[in-house]
């Protein structure tokens, strides 16, 4: 097998322990804790799991959802929980904060998605499909042996078998209408390298991966020598590349791709401490990029985008989404019913809270948080039903979401989630 040449990057928040997340007010990361702390939000998460993960997206559909609410309403928690559910349903998942990645250039979004998806892992899955398509089982191949080496050891590495491998790769990638020609050829060469035929030298593998990952130091002449007609990855071709990536993910055996982008309220932040500062031009470029993604979403398959942000991004008429009419016209809910609509493209967690977060649910939420905090030596106590009633009555008039109010009461003001 060909070894991977890219190292996994770790963002600062991902390196935090669960206790540090509680202390810093960050939603827990992937793992059992995110579900252990969930109360009430399953009303929406389980519905989306059934309607989207188990049905619509896995059957080739594509969707964009917007998650909004007051600070502390549970947006990040919901995105983390839904990502966990997607992984359990065998999806590739991507999660990142808008405070880490520029959003005004879709190329940057695509490259982060590609990085987290681990293209070599996907191509190993594609190689497995080729092996099974030729009537063999991956379980029969020793761990440190390529498919071609295994065939040779069984005296089956003849010219006809080699031709069949090439035909399988051609059918999978080069004849796939959903894939960019250069992306498809790169994937075919890399998968052939994994299979052991056609052979791919390690420096050529690194060259192809670096080109796919947008490395501007790559000399295109060297990539052309491998048979490609490459161009640089730009904001103009990044969505087409993403469609190709989605197809590779599907062919590798995953049901699809779920992408969560959190903290988008940074688009209108004026704080000098903000890690990224958006000018008016960059902000409008971001809105236009999302508008284009909405218009082209039907050309993508097996993919779901979730954008999370504080409701100020809606309420700010001068800088928020409403200031960019072309985008606002595409996502606004024309009819707002009395009850929370779980099919709506804009999921307002504050409206969900008024319908779902009864005092009893708040007590359950507090119990779960106190149990987790106590196991981490963080002082906590469970709120009473009277406290819960008070929170429900006052939440409508405050600027903080109900889950944050429950967390503050439970953790006594020392730990804030």
PDB file of C-alpha atoms in Angstrom, residues 111-334:
ATOM      1  CA  UNK A 111      -9.722  23.013   0.879  1.00  0.00           C
ATOM      2  CA  UNK A 112     -10.723  22.702   4.542  1.00  0.00           C
ATOM      3  CA  UNK A 113     -13.413  20.173   3.583  1.00  0.00           C
ATOM      4  CA  UNK A 114     -10.868  18.220   1.551  1.00  0.00           C
ATOM      5  CA  UNK A 115      -8.384  18.275   4.430  1.00  0.00           C
ATOM      6  CA  UNK A 116     -10.862  16.937   6.968  1.00  0.00           C
ATOM      7  CA  UNK A 117     -12.246  14.296   4.593  1.00  0.00           C
ATOM      8  CA  UNK A 118      -8.796  12.662   4.186  1.00  0.00           C
ATOM      9  CA  UNK A 119      -8.809  11.971   0.450  1.00  0.00           C
ATOM     10  CA  UNK A 120      -6.423   9.013   0.762  1.00  0.00           C
ATOM     11  CA  UNK A 121      -8.799   7.307   3.196  1.00  0.00           C
ATOM     12  CA  UNK A 122     -11.597   7.793   0.651  1.00  0.00           C
ATOM     13  CA  UNK A 123      -9.458   6.423  -2.176  1.00  0.00           C
ATOM     14  CA  UNK A 124      -8.576   3.362  -0.108  1.00  0.00           C
ATOM     15  CA  UNK A 125     -12.314   2.751   0.089  1.00  0.00           C
ATOM     16  CA  UNK A 126     -12.520   3.138  -3.701  1.00  0.00           C
ATOM     17  CA  UNK A 127      -9.662   0.658  -4.061  1.00  0.00           C
ATOM     18  CA  UNK A 128     -11.645  -1.754  -1.943  1.00  0.00           C
ATOM     19  CA  UNK A 129     -14.594  -1.380  -4.306  1.00  0.00           C
ATOM     20  CA  UNK A 130     -12.320  -2.248  -7.250  1.00  0.00           C
ATOM     21  CA  UNK A 131     -11.032  -5.320  -5.417  1.00  0.00           C
ATOM     22  CA  UNK A 132     -14.546  -6.524  -4.646  1.00  0.00           C
ATOM     23  CA  UNK A 133     -15.668  -5.728  -8.194  1.00  0.00           C
ATOM     24  CA  UNK A 134     -13.027  -8.147  -9.460  1.00  0.00           C
ATOM     25  CA  UNK A 135     -14.338 -10.912  -7.221  1.00  0.00           C
ATOM     26  CA  UNK A 136     -11.825 -10.697  -4.366  1.00  0.00           C
ATOM     27  CA  UNK A 137     -12.077  -9.723  -0.727  1.00  0.00           C
ATOM     28  CA  UNK A 138      -9.937  -7.136   1.022  1.00  0.00           C
ATOM     29  CA  UNK A 139      -9.768  -9.441   4.039  1.00  0.00           C
ATOM     30  CA  UNK A 140      -7.708 -11.911   2.004  1.00  0.00           C
ATOM     31  CA  UNK A 141      -4.947  -9.380   1.309  1.00  0.00           C
ATOM     32  CA  UNK A 142      -2.172  -9.065   3.942  1.00  0.00           C
ATOM     33  CA  UNK A 143      -2.011  -5.642   5.578  1.00  0.00           C
ATOM     34  CA  UNK A 144       1.341  -4.590   4.104  1.00  0.00           C
ATOM     35  CA  UNK A 145       0.711  -5.975   0.622  1.00  0.00           C
ATOM     36  CA  UNK A 146      -0.893  -4.267  -2.357  1.00  0.00           C
ATOM     37  CA  UNK A 147      -3.645  -5.959  -4.353  1.00  0.00           C
ATOM     38  CA  UNK A 148      -1.311  -6.410  -7.329  1.00  0.00           C
ATOM     39  CA  UNK A 149       1.387  -7.989  -5.148  1.00  0.00           C
ATOM     40  CA  UNK A 150      -1.216 -10.337  -3.714  1.00  0.00           C
ATOM     41  CA  UNK A 151      -2.343 -11.364  -7.205  1.00  0.00           C
ATOM     42  CA  UNK A 152       1.262 -11.949  -8.237  1.00  0.00           C
ATOM     43  CA  UNK A 153       1.855 -14.135  -5.185  1.00  0.00           C
ATOM     44  CA  UNK A 154      -1.131 -16.241  -6.309  1.00  0.00           C
ATOM     45  CA  UNK A 155       0.180 -16.426  -9.913  1.00  0.00           C
ATOM     46  CA  UNK A 156      -2.746 -14.318 -11.104  1.00  0.00           C
ATOM     47  CA  UNK A 157      -0.931 -11.085 -11.986  1.00  0.00           C
ATOM     48  CA  UNK A 158      -1.215 -11.616 -15.724  1.00  0.00           C
ATOM     49  CA  UNK A 159      -1.819  -8.984 -18.422  1.00  0.00           C
ATOM     50  CA  UNK A 160      -5.557  -9.670 -18.554  1.00  0.00           C
ATOM     51  CA  UNK A 161      -5.923  -9.019 -14.820  1.00  0.00           C
ATOM     52  CA  UNK A 162      -3.878  -5.824 -15.084  1.00  0.00           C
ATOM     53  CA  UNK A 163      -6.086  -4.656 -17.940  1.00  0.00           C
ATOM     54  CA  UNK A 164      -9.182  -5.361 -15.844  1.00  0.00           C
ATOM     55  CA  UNK A 165      -7.845  -3.178 -13.024  1.00  0.00           C
ATOM     56  CA  UNK A 166      -7.306  -0.318 -15.478  1.00  0.00           C
ATOM     57  CA  UNK A 167     -10.814  -0.761 -16.888  1.00  0.00           C
ATOM     58  CA  UNK A 168     -12.313  -0.708 -13.381  1.00  0.00           C
ATOM     59  CA  UNK A 169     -10.461   2.533 -12.592  1.00  0.00           C
ATOM     60  CA  UNK A 170     -11.530   4.073 -15.892  1.00  0.00           C
ATOM     61  CA  UNK A 171     -15.173   3.225 -15.288  1.00  0.00           C
ATOM     62  CA  UNK A 172     -15.099   4.416 -11.682  1.00  0.00           C
ATOM     63  CA  UNK A 173     -13.368   7.749 -12.275  1.00  0.00           C
ATOM     64  CA  UNK A 174     -12.695   8.783 -15.867  1.00  0.00           C
ATOM     65  CA  UNK A 175     -16.147   7.880 -17.210  1.00  0.00           C
ATOM     66  CA  UNK A 176     -17.988   9.394 -14.244  1.00  0.00           C
ATOM     67  CA  UNK A 177     -19.983  12.445 -15.455  1.00  0.00           C
ATOM     68  CA  UNK A 178     -20.117  13.936 -11.955  1.00  0.00           C
ATOM     69  CA  UNK A 179     -16.346  14.316 -11.690  1.00  0.00           C
ATOM     70  CA  UNK A 180     -13.957  16.969 -12.985  1.00  0.00           C
ATOM     71  CA  UNK A 181     -11.639  15.369 -15.564  1.00  0.00           C
ATOM     72  CA  UNK A 182      -8.406  16.342 -13.822  1.00  0.00           C
ATOM     73  CA  UNK A 183      -9.715  15.443 -10.373  1.00  0.00           C
ATOM     74  CA  UNK A 184     -10.877  12.085 -11.748  1.00  0.00           C
ATOM     75  CA  UNK A 185      -7.512  11.337 -13.377  1.00  0.00           C
ATOM     76  CA  UNK A 186      -5.642  12.250 -10.179  1.00  0.00           C
ATOM     77  CA  UNK A 187      -7.920   9.943  -8.170  1.00  0.00           C
ATOM     78  CA  UNK A 188      -7.456   7.162 -10.703  1.00  0.00           C
ATOM     79  CA  UNK A 189      -3.662   7.429 -10.492  1.00  0.00           C
ATOM     80  CA  UNK A 190      -3.689   7.576  -6.676  1.00  0.00           C
ATOM     81  CA  UNK A 191      -6.064   4.617  -6.404  1.00  0.00           C
ATOM     82  CA  UNK A 192      -3.903   2.685  -8.849  1.00  0.00           C
ATOM     83  CA  UNK A 193      -0.959   3.430  -6.592  1.00  0.00           C
ATOM     84  CA  UNK A 194      -2.883   1.945  -3.651  1.00  0.00           C
ATOM     85  CA  UNK A 195      -3.791  -1.147  -5.680  1.00  0.00           C
ATOM     86  CA  UNK A 196      -0.228  -1.536  -6.973  1.00  0.00           C
ATOM     87  CA  UNK A 197      -1.214  -1.057 -10.618  1.00  0.00           C
ATOM     88  CA  UNK A 198      -0.600   1.182 -12.432  1.00  0.00           C
ATOM     89  CA  UNK A 199       2.430   1.902 -10.273  1.00  0.00           C
ATOM     90  CA  UNK A 200       2.749   5.433  -8.870  1.00  0.00           C
ATOM     91  CA  UNK A 201       6.020   6.657  -7.412  1.00  0.00           C
ATOM     92  CA  UNK A 202       5.846   8.295  -4.000  1.00  0.00           C
ATOM     93  CA  UNK A 203       6.986  11.696  -5.280  1.00  0.00           C
ATOM     94  CA  UNK A 204       4.230  11.653  -7.897  1.00  0.00           C
ATOM     95  CA  UNK A 205       1.692  10.740  -5.250  1.00  0.00           C
ATOM     96  CA  UNK A 206       2.807  13.730  -3.189  1.00  0.00           C
ATOM     97  CA  UNK A 207       2.709  15.936  -6.270  1.00  0.00           C
ATOM     98  CA  UNK A 208      -0.908  14.975  -7.035  1.00  0.00           C
ATOM     99  CA  UNK A 209      -2.020  15.379  -3.433  1.00  0.00           C
ATOM    100  CA  UNK A 210      -0.359  18.782  -3.168  1.00  0.00           C
ATOM    101  CA  UNK A 211      -2.088  19.930  -6.367  1.00  0.00           C
ATOM    102  CA  UNK A 212      -5.460  18.704  -5.106  1.00  0.00           C
ATOM    103  CA  UNK A 213      -4.868  20.498  -1.801  1.00  0.00           C
ATOM    104  CA  UNK A 214      -4.298  23.830  -3.533  1.00  0.00           C
ATOM    105  CA  UNK A 215      -0.542  24.093  -2.930  1.00  0.00           C
ATOM    106  CA  UNK A 216       0.491  27.057  -5.091  1.00  0.00           C
ATOM    107  CA  UNK A 217       4.141  25.994  -5.053  1.00  0.00           C
ATOM    108  CA  UNK A 218       3.311  22.969  -7.221  1.00  0.00           C
ATOM    109  CA  UNK A 219       4.651  23.349 -10.730  1.00  0.00           C
ATOM    110  CA  UNK A 220       1.797  22.582 -13.108  1.00  0.00           C
ATOM    111  CA  UNK A 221       4.271  21.370 -15.734  1.00  0.00           C
ATOM    112  CA  UNK A 222       5.147  18.446 -13.447  1.00  0.00           C
ATOM    113  CA  UNK A 223       1.457  17.610 -13.031  1.00  0.00           C
ATOM    114  CA  UNK A 224       0.963  17.766 -16.808  1.00  0.00           C
ATOM    115  CA  UNK A 225       3.708  15.154 -17.184  1.00  0.00           C
ATOM    116  CA  UNK A 226       1.354  12.713 -15.421  1.00  0.00           C
ATOM    117  CA  UNK A 227      -1.310  13.223 -18.092  1.00  0.00           C
ATOM    118  CA  UNK A 228      -3.427  15.918 -16.457  1.00  0.00           C
ATOM    119  CA  UNK A 229      -4.353  19.332 -17.876  1.00  0.00           C
ATOM    120  CA  UNK A 230      -4.446  21.042 -14.496  1.00  0.00           C
ATOM    121  CA  UNK A 231      -5.344  24.548 -13.409  1.00  0.00           C
ATOM    122  CA  UNK A 232      -5.038  26.139  -9.975  1.00  0.00           C
ATOM    123  CA  UNK A 233      -7.865  25.607  -7.491  1.00  0.00           C
ATOM    124  CA  UNK A 234      -9.843  28.871  -7.378  1.00  0.00           C
ATOM    125  CA  UNK A 235     -13.151  30.173  -6.068  1.00  0.00           C
ATOM    126  CA  UNK A 236     -14.537  29.614  -9.568  1.00  0.00           C
ATOM    127  CA  UNK A 237     -13.832  25.875  -9.862  1.00  0.00           C
ATOM    128  CA  UNK A 238     -13.923  24.923  -6.140  1.00  0.00           C
ATOM    129  CA  UNK A 239     -17.623  23.973  -6.159  1.00  0.00           C
ATOM    130  CA  UNK A 240     -17.013  21.688  -9.149  1.00  0.00           C
ATOM    131  CA  UNK A 241     -14.121  20.102  -7.252  1.00  0.00           C
ATOM    132  CA  UNK A 242     -16.405  19.664  -4.236  1.00  0.00           C
ATOM    133  CA  UNK A 243     -18.906  17.809  -6.412  1.00  0.00           C
ATOM    134  CA  UNK A 244     -16.079  15.488  -7.485  1.00  0.00           C
ATOM    135  CA  UNK A 245     -15.060  14.948  -3.865  1.00  0.00           C
ATOM    136  CA  UNK A 246     -18.661  14.093  -2.913  1.00  0.00           C
ATOM    137  CA  UNK A 247     -18.710  11.451  -5.621  1.00  0.00           C
ATOM    138  CA  UNK A 248     -15.431   9.928  -4.394  1.00  0.00           C
ATOM    139  CA  UNK A 249     -16.825   9.819  -0.854  1.00  0.00           C
ATOM    140  CA  UNK A 250     -19.959   8.048  -2.084  1.00  0.00           C
ATOM    141  CA  UNK A 251     -17.985   5.537  -4.172  1.00  0.00           C
ATOM    142  CA  UNK A 252     -15.710   4.775  -1.224  1.00  0.00           C
ATOM    143  CA  UNK A 253     -18.682   3.379   0.698  1.00  0.00           C
ATOM    144  CA  UNK A 254     -19.871   6.386   2.727  1.00  0.00           C
ATOM    145  CA  UNK A 255     -23.487   7.559   2.522  1.00  0.00           C
ATOM    146  CA  UNK A 256     -22.475  11.146   1.919  1.00  0.00           C
ATOM    147  CA  UNK A 257     -20.882  14.287   3.335  1.00  0.00           C
ATOM    148  CA  UNK A 258     -22.184  16.511   6.154  1.00  0.00           C
ATOM    149  CA  UNK A 259     -20.503  19.934   6.505  1.00  0.00           C
ATOM    150  CA  UNK A 260     -21.057  22.128   9.581  1.00  0.00           C
ATOM    151  CA  UNK A 261     -19.777  25.725   9.597  1.00  0.00           C
ATOM    152  CA  UNK A 262     -20.171  27.436  12.975  1.00  0.00           C
ATOM    153  CA  UNK A 263     -19.745  30.966  14.413  1.00  0.00           C
ATOM    154  CA  UNK A 264     -20.696  32.812  11.237  1.00  0.00           C
ATOM    155  CA  UNK A 265     -21.651  35.891  13.268  1.00  0.00           C
ATOM    156  CA  UNK A 266     -17.978  36.838  12.967  1.00  0.00           C
ATOM    157  CA  UNK A 267     -18.989  38.308   9.588  1.00  0.00           C
ATOM    158  CA  UNK A 268     -20.442  41.329  11.404  1.00  0.00           C
ATOM    159  CA  UNK A 269     -18.051  41.440  14.349  1.00  0.00           C
ATOM    160  CA  UNK A 270     -16.319  44.770  14.963  1.00  0.00           C
ATOM    161  CA  UNK A 271     -14.140  43.509  17.783  1.00  0.00           C
ATOM    162  CA  UNK A 272     -10.429  44.134  17.358  1.00  0.00           C
ATOM    163  CA  UNK A 273      -9.871  40.800  19.132  1.00  0.00           C
ATOM    164  CA  UNK A 274     -11.698  38.804  16.455  1.00  0.00           C
ATOM    165  CA  UNK A 275      -9.298  36.316  14.788  1.00  0.00           C
ATOM    166  CA  UNK A 276     -10.591  37.286  11.323  1.00  0.00           C
ATOM    167  CA  UNK A 277     -11.851  40.724  10.307  1.00  0.00           C
ATOM    168  CA  UNK A 278     -14.353  41.044   7.475  1.00  0.00           C
ATOM    169  CA  UNK A 279     -14.481  44.215   5.432  1.00  0.00           C
ATOM    170  CA  UNK A 280     -17.722  45.146   3.659  1.00  0.00           C
ATOM    171  CA  UNK A 281     -16.360  43.686   0.425  1.00  0.00           C
ATOM    172  CA  UNK A 282     -15.327  40.390   1.998  1.00  0.00           C
ATOM    173  CA  UNK A 283     -18.636  40.107   3.830  1.00  0.00           C
ATOM    174  CA  UNK A 284     -20.607  40.627   0.629  1.00  0.00           C
ATOM    175  CA  UNK A 285     -18.331  38.163  -1.168  1.00  0.00           C
ATOM    176  CA  UNK A 286     -19.256  35.639   1.528  1.00  0.00           C
ATOM    177  CA  UNK A 287     -22.970  36.259   1.073  1.00  0.00           C
ATOM    178  CA  UNK A 288     -22.572  35.951  -2.697  1.00  0.00           C
ATOM    179  CA  UNK A 289     -20.639  32.693  -2.287  1.00  0.00           C
ATOM    180  CA  UNK A 290     -23.467  31.243  -0.160  1.00  0.00           C
ATOM    181  CA  UNK A 291     -26.016  32.515  -2.702  1.00  0.00           C
ATOM    182  CA  UNK A 292     -24.175  30.725  -5.486  1.00  0.00           C
ATOM    183  CA  UNK A 293     -23.985  27.556  -3.382  1.00  0.00           C
ATOM    184  CA  UNK A 294     -27.762  27.665  -2.860  1.00  0.00           C
ATOM    185  CA  UNK A 295     -28.371  28.125  -6.577  1.00  0.00           C
ATOM    186  CA  UNK A 296     -26.073  25.215  -7.474  1.00  0.00           C
ATOM    187  CA  UNK A 297     -26.898  22.862  -4.604  1.00  0.00           C
ATOM    188  CA  UNK A 298     -29.029  20.632  -6.848  1.00  0.00           C
ATOM    189  CA  UNK A 299     -25.942  19.859  -8.942  1.00  0.00           C
ATOM    190  CA  UNK A 300     -24.316  18.279  -5.873  1.00  0.00           C
ATOM    191  CA  UNK A 301     -25.202  14.817  -4.596  1.00  0.00           C
ATOM    192  CA  UNK A 302     -25.163  13.228  -1.126  1.00  0.00           C
ATOM    193  CA  UNK A 303     -24.231  16.442   0.684  1.00  0.00           C
ATOM    194  CA  UNK A 304     -25.675  18.640   3.426  1.00  0.00           C
ATOM    195  CA  UNK A 305     -24.428  22.048   4.592  1.00  0.00           C
ATOM    196  CA  UNK A 306     -25.289  23.447   8.027  1.00  0.00           C
ATOM    197  CA  UNK A 307     -24.446  27.079   8.822  1.00  0.00           C
ATOM    198  CA  UNK A 308     -24.635  28.136  12.488  1.00  0.00           C
ATOM    199  CA  UNK A 309     -24.731  31.736  13.749  1.00  0.00           C
ATOM    200  CA  UNK A 310     -26.177  34.085  16.381  1.00  0.00           C
ATOM    201  CA  UNK A 311     -29.468  35.654  15.354  1.00  0.00           C
ATOM    202  CA  UNK A 312     -27.772  39.060  15.126  1.00  0.00           C
ATOM    203  CA  UNK A 313     -26.623  37.980  11.656  1.00  0.00           C
ATOM    204  CA  UNK A 314     -30.310  38.141  10.704  1.00  0.00           C
ATOM    205  CA  UNK A 315     -31.310  41.108  12.847  1.00  0.00           C
ATOM    206  CA  UNK A 316     -28.521  43.489  11.775  1.00  0.00           C
ATOM    207  CA  UNK A 317     -30.074  45.271   8.787  1.00  0.00           C
ATOM    208  CA  UNK A 318     -26.878  47.083   7.796  1.00  0.00           C
ATOM    209  CA  UNK A 319     -24.366  44.228   7.823  1.00  0.00           C
ATOM    210  CA  UNK A 320     -26.355  41.033   8.289  1.00  0.00           C
ATOM    211  CA  UNK A 321     -27.795  38.646   5.729  1.00  0.00           C
ATOM    212  CA  UNK A 322     -30.800  40.889   5.115  1.00  0.00           C
ATOM    213  CA  UNK A 323     -28.425  43.568   3.794  1.00  0.00           C
ATOM    214  CA  UNK A 324     -27.635  41.280   0.832  1.00  0.00           C
ATOM    215  CA  UNK A 325     -30.998  40.973  -0.839  1.00  0.00           C
ATOM    216  CA  UNK A 326     -29.964  38.317  -3.372  1.00  0.00           C
ATOM    217  CA  UNK A 327     -29.168  35.910  -0.506  1.00  0.00           C
ATOM    218  CA  UNK A 328     -31.996  36.914   1.821  1.00  0.00           C
ATOM    219  CA  UNK A 329     -34.614  36.329  -0.880  1.00  0.00           C
ATOM    220  CA  UNK A 330     -33.439  32.717  -1.181  1.00  0.00           C
ATOM    221  CA  UNK A 331     -33.479  31.727   2.483  1.00  0.00           C
ATOM    222  CA  UNK A 332     -36.219  33.743   4.181  1.00  0.00           C
ATOM    223  CA  UNK A 333     -39.240  31.862   5.452  1.00  0.00           C
ATOM    224  CA  UNK A 334     -42.226  33.405   3.715  1.00  0.00           C
TER     225      UNK A 334
END
